[in-house]
PDB file of C-alpha atoms in Angstrom:
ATOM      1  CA  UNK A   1      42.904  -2.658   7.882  1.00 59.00           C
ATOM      2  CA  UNK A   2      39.649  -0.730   7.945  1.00 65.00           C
ATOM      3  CA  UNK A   3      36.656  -1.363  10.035  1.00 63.00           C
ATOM      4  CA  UNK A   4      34.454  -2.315   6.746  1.00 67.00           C
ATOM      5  CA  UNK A   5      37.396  -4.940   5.309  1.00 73.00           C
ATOM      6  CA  UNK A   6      37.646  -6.558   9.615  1.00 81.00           C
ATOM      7  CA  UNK A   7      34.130  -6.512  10.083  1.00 84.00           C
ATOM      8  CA  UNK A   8      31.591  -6.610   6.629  1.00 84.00           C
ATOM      9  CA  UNK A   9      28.925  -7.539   8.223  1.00 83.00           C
ATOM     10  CA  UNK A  10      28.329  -4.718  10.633  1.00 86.00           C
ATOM     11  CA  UNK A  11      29.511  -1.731   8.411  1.00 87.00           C
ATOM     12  CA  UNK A  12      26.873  -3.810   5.784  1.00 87.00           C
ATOM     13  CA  UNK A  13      23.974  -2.437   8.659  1.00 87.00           C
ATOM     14  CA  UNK A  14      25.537   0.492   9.692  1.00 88.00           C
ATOM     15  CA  UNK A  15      25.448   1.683   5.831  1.00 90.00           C
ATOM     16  CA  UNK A  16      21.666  -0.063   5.495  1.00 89.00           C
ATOM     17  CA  UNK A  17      20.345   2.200   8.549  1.00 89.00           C
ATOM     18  CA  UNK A  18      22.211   5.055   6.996  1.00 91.00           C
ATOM     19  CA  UNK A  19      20.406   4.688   3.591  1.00 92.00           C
ATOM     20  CA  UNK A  20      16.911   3.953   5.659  1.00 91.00           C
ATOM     21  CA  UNK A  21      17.340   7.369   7.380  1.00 91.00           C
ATOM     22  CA  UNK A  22      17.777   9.162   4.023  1.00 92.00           C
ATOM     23  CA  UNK A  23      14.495   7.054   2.647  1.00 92.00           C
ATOM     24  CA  UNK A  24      12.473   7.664   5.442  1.00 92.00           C
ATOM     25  CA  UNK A  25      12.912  11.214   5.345  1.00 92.00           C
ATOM     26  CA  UNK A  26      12.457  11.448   1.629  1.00 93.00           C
ATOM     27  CA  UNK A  27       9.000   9.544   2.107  1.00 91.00           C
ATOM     28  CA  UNK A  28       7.716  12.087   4.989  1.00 92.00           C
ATOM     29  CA  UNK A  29       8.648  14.172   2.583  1.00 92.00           C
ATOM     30  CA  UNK A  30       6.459  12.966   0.079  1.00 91.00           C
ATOM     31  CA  UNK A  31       3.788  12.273   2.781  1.00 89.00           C
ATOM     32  CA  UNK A  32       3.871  15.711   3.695  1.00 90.00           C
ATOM     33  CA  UNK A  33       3.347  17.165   0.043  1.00 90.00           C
ATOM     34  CA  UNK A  34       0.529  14.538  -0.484  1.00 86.00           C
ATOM     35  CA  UNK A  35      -1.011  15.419   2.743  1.00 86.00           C
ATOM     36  CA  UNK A  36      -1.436  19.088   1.270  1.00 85.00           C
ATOM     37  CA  UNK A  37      -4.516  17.534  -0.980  1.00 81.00           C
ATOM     38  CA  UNK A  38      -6.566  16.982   1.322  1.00 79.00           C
ATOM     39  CA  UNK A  39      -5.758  18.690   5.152  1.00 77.00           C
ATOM     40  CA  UNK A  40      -6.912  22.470   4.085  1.00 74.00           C
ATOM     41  CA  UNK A  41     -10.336  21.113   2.596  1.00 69.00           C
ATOM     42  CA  UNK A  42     -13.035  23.512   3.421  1.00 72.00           C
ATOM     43  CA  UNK A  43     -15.660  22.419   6.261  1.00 71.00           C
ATOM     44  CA  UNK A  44     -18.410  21.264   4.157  1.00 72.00           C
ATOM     45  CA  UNK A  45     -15.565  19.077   2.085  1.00 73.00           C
ATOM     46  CA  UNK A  46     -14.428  17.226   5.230  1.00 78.00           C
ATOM     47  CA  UNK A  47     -16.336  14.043   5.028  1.00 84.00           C
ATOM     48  CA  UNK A  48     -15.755  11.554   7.472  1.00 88.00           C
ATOM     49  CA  UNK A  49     -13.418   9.684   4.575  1.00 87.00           C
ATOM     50  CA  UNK A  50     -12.029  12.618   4.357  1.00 86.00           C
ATOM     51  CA  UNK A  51     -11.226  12.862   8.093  1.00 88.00           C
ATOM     52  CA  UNK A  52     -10.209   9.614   8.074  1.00 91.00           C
ATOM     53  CA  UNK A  53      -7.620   9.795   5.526  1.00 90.00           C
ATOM     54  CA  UNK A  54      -5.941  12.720   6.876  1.00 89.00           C
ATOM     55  CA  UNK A  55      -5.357  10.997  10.442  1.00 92.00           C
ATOM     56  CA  UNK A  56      -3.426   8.119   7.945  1.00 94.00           C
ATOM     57  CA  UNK A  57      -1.637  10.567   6.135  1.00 92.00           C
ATOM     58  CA  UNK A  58      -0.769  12.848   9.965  1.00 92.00           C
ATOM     59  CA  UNK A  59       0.072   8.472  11.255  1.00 94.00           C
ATOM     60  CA  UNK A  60       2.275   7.567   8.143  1.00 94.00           C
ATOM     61  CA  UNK A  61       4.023  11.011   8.723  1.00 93.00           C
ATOM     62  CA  UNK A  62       4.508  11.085  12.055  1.00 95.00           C
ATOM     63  CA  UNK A  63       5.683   7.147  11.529  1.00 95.00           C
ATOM     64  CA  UNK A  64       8.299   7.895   9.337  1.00 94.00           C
ATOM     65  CA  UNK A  65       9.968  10.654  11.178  1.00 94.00           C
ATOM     66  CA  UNK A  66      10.315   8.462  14.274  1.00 94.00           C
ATOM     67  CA  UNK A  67      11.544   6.073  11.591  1.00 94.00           C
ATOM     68  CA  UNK A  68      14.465   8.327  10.245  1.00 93.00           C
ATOM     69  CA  UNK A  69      15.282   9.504  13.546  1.00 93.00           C
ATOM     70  CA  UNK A  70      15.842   5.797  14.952  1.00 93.00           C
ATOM     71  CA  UNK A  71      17.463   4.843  11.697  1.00 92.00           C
ATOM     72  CA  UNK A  72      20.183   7.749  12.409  1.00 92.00           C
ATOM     73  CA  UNK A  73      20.350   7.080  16.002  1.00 92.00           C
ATOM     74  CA  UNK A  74      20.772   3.541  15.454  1.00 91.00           C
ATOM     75  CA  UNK A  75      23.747   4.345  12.552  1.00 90.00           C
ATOM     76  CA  UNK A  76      25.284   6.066  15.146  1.00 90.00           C
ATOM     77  CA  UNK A  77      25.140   4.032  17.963  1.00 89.00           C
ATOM     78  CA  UNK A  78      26.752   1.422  15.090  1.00 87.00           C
ATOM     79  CA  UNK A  79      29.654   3.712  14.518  1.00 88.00           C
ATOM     80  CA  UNK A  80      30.004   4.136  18.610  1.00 89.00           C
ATOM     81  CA  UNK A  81      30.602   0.663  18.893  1.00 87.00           C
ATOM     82  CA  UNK A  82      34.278   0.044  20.489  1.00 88.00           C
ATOM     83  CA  UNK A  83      36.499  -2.437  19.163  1.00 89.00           C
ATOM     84  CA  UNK A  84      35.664  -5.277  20.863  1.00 89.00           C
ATOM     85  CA  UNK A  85      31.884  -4.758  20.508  1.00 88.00           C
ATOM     86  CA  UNK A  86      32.018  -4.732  17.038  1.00 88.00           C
ATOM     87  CA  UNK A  87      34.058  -7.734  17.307  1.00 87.00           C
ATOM     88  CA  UNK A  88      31.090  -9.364  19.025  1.00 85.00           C
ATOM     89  CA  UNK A  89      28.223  -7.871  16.829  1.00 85.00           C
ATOM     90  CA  UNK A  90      30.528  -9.553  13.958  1.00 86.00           C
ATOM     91  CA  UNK A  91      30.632 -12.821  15.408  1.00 84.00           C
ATOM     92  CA  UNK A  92      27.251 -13.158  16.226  1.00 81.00           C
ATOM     93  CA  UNK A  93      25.905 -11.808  12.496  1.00 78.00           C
ATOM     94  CA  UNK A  94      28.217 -14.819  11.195  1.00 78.00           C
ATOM     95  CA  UNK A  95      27.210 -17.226  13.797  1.00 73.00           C
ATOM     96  CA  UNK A  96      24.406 -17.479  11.878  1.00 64.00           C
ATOM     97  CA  UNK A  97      25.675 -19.158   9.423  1.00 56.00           C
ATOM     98  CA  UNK A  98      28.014 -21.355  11.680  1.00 54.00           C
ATOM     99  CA  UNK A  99      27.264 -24.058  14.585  1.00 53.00           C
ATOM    100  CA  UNK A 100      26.242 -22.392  18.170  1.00 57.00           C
ATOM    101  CA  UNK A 101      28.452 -21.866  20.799  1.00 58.00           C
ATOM    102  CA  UNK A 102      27.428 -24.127  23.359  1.00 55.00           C
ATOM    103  CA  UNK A 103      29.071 -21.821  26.504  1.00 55.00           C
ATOM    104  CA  UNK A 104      27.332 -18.316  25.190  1.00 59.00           C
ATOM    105  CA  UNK A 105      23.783 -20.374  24.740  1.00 57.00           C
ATOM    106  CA  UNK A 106      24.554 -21.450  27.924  1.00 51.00           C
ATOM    107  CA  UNK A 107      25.101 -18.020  29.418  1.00 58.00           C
ATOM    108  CA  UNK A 108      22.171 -16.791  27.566  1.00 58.00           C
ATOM    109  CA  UNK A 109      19.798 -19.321  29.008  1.00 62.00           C
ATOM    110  CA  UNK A 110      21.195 -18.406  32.454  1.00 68.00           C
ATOM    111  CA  UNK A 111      20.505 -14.616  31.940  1.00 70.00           C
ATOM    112  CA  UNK A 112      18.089 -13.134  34.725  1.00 77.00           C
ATOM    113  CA  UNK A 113      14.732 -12.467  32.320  1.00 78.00           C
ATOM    114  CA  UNK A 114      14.317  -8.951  33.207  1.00 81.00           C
ATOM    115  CA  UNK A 115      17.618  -9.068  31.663  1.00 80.00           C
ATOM    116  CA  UNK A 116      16.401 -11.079  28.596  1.00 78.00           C
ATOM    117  CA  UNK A 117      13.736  -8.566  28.343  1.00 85.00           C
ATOM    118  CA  UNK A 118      15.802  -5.306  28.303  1.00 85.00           C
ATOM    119  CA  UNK A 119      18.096  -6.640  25.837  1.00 80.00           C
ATOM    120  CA  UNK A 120      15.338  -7.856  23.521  1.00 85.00           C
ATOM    121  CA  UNK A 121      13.504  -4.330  24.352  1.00 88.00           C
ATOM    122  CA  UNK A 122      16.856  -2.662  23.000  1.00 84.00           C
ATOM    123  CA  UNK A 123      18.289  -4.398  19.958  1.00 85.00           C
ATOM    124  CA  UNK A 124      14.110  -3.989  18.790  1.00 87.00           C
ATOM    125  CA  UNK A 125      13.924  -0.314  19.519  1.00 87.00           C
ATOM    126  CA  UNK A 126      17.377  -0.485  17.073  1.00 85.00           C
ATOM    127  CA  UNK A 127      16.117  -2.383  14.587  1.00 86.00           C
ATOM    128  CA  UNK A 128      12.693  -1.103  14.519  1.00 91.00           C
ATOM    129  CA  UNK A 129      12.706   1.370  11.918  1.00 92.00           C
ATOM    130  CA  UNK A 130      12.276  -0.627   8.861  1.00 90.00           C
ATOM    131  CA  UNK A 131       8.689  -1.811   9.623  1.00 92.00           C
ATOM    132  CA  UNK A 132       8.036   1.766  10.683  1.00 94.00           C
ATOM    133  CA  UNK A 133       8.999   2.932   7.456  1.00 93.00           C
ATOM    134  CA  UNK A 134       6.698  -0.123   5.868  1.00 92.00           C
ATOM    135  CA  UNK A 135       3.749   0.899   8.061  1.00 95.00           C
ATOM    136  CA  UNK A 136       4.243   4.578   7.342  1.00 94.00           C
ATOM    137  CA  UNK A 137       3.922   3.897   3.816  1.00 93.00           C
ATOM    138  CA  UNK A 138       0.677   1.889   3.888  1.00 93.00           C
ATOM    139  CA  UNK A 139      -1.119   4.604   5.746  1.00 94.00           C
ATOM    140  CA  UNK A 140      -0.454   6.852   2.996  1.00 93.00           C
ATOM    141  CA  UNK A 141      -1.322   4.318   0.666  1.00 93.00           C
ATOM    142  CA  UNK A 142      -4.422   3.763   2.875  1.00 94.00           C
ATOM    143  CA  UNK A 143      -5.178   6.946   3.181  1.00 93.00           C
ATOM    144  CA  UNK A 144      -4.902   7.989  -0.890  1.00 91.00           C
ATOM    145  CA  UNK A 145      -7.135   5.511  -1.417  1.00 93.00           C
ATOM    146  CA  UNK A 146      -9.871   6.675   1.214  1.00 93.00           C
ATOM    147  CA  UNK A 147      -9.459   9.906  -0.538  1.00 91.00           C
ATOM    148  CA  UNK A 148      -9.409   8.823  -4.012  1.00 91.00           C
ATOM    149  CA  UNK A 149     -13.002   6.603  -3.079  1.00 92.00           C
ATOM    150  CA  UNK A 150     -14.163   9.577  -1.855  1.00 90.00           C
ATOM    151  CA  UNK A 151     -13.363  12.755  -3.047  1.00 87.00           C
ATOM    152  CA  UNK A 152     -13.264  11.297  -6.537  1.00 88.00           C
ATOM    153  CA  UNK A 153     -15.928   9.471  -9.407  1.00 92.00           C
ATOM    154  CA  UNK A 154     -16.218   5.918  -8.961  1.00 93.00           C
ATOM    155  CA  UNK A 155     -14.252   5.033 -12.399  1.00 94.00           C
ATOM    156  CA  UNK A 156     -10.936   6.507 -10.310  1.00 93.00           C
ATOM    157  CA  UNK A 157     -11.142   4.787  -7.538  1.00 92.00           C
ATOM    158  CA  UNK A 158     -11.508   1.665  -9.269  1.00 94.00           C
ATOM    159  CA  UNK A 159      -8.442   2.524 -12.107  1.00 95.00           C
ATOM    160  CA  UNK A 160      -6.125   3.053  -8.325  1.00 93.00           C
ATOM    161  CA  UNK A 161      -7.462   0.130  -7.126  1.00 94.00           C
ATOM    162  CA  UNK A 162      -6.059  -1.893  -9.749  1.00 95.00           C
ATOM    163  CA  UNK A 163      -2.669  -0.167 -10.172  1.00 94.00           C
ATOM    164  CA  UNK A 164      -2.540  -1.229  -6.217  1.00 92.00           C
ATOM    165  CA  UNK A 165      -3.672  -4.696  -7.138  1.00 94.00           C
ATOM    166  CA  UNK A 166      -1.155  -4.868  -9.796  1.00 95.00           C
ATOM    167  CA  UNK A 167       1.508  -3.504  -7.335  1.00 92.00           C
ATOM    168  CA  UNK A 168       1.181  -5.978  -4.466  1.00 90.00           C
ATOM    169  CA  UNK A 169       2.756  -9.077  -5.861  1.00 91.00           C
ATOM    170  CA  UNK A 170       5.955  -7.522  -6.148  1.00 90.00           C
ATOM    171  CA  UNK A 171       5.814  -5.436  -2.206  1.00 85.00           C
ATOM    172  CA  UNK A 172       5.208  -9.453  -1.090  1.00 87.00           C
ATOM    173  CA  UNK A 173       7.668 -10.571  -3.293  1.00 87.00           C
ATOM    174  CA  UNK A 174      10.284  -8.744  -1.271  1.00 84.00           C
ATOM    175  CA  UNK A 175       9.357  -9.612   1.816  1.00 82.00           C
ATOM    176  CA  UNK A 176       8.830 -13.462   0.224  1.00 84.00           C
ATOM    177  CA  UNK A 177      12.665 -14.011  -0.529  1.00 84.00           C
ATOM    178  CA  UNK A 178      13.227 -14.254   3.594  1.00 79.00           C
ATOM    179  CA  UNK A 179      15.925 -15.826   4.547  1.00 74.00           C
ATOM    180  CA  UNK A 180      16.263 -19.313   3.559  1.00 79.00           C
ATOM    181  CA  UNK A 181      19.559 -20.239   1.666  1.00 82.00           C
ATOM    182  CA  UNK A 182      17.889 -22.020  -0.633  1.00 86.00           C
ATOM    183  CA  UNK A 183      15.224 -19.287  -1.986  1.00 86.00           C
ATOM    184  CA  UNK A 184      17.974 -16.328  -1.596  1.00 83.00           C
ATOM    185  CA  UNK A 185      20.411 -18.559  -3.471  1.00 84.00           C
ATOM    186  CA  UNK A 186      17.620 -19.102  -5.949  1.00 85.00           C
ATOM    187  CA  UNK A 187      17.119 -15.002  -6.759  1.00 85.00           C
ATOM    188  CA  UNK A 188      20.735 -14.485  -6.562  1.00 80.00           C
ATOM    189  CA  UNK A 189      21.012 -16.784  -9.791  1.00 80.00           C
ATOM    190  CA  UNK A 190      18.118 -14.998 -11.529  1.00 83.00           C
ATOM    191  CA  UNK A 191      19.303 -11.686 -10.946  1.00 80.00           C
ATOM    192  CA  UNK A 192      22.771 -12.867 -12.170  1.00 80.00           C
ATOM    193  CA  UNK A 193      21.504 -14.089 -15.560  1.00 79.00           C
ATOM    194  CA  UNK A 194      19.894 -10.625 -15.897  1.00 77.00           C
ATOM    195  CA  UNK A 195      22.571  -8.719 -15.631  1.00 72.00           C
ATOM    196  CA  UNK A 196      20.870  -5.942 -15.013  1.00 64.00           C
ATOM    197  CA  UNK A 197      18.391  -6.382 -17.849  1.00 68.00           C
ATOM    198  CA  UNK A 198      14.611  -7.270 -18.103  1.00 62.00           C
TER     199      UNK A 198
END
């Protein structure tokens, strides 16, 4: 039996973090190229805006390759896991979903806090690269529409503005679904009487 078919839930991470790593290097791509606009702009052209929306563009960069490097480390360190550790990781990802276990809570609670800290230090520093991708991305954001506002006639920055505007319902809207049975439940029946389709 393979490692995917014992334990779904962790090889369901270890393949997210693996995806996020590709993602997060595709957007500092894309950073990179859009950063191209505005970082060789002569010294009369480099207006404070200007200025300013390079150091989001140089953050959201340098946010997303920290981001795809912590997304492959922490695929790897996934993979590392021995037997019994996935076994664990497993059990805890489905515990979830099922009553506590009284002893572990127990031996939790009992935990030196320096020892509470370090482990809540660690499993963040693995799981941290989504909301570094998601900050990454609204400094460019941020910083295209510094740009836009100021390299650009007002009728532009006002047409962006609005294509953002029109945008942000559905970012939330992802975030939105959480995880409460009842609301995921919810989607999972709207998407299924899609299909697929509008």
């Amino acid at each position: 039996m393979s490692n995917e078919t014992r334990y779904p839930n962790v090889a369901s991470v270890e393949k997210g973090f693996a995806i996020l790593g590709f993602a997060a290097t595709f957007v500092a791509a894309i950073q990179a190229q859009v950063m191209t606009i505005s970082i060789n702009a002569s010294r009369p052209e480099q207006t404070p805006g200007v200025c300013l929306a390079n150091a989001l563009f140089v953050g959201g960069l340098v946010l997303d390759l920290v981001a795809s490097f912590l997304a492959f480390l922490t695929a790897r360190w996934l993979q590392r896991l021995s037997e019994e550790e996935r076994s664990e990781l497993e059990r805890t990802f489905s515990a979830r979903s099922t009553p506590k276990d009284e002893k572990k809570q127990l031996a939790i609670e009992e935990m030196r806090f320096t020892d509470r800290i370090t482990h809540f230090w660690c499993s963040l520093s693995l799981f941290i690269p989504m909301p570094l991708v998601v900050l990454g991305v609204m400094c460019m954001a941020l910083g295209l529409q510094i740009y836009i506002w100021t390299r650009h006639k007002l009728v532009v920055g006002i047409l962006v503005s609005l294509a953002y505007l029109a945008l942000v319902p559905f970012v939330v809207g992802v975030f939105f679904i959480g995880s409460g049975k009842k609301r995921r439940m919810g989607v999972i029946h709207e998407l299924g009487k899609r299909q697929g389709d509008w």
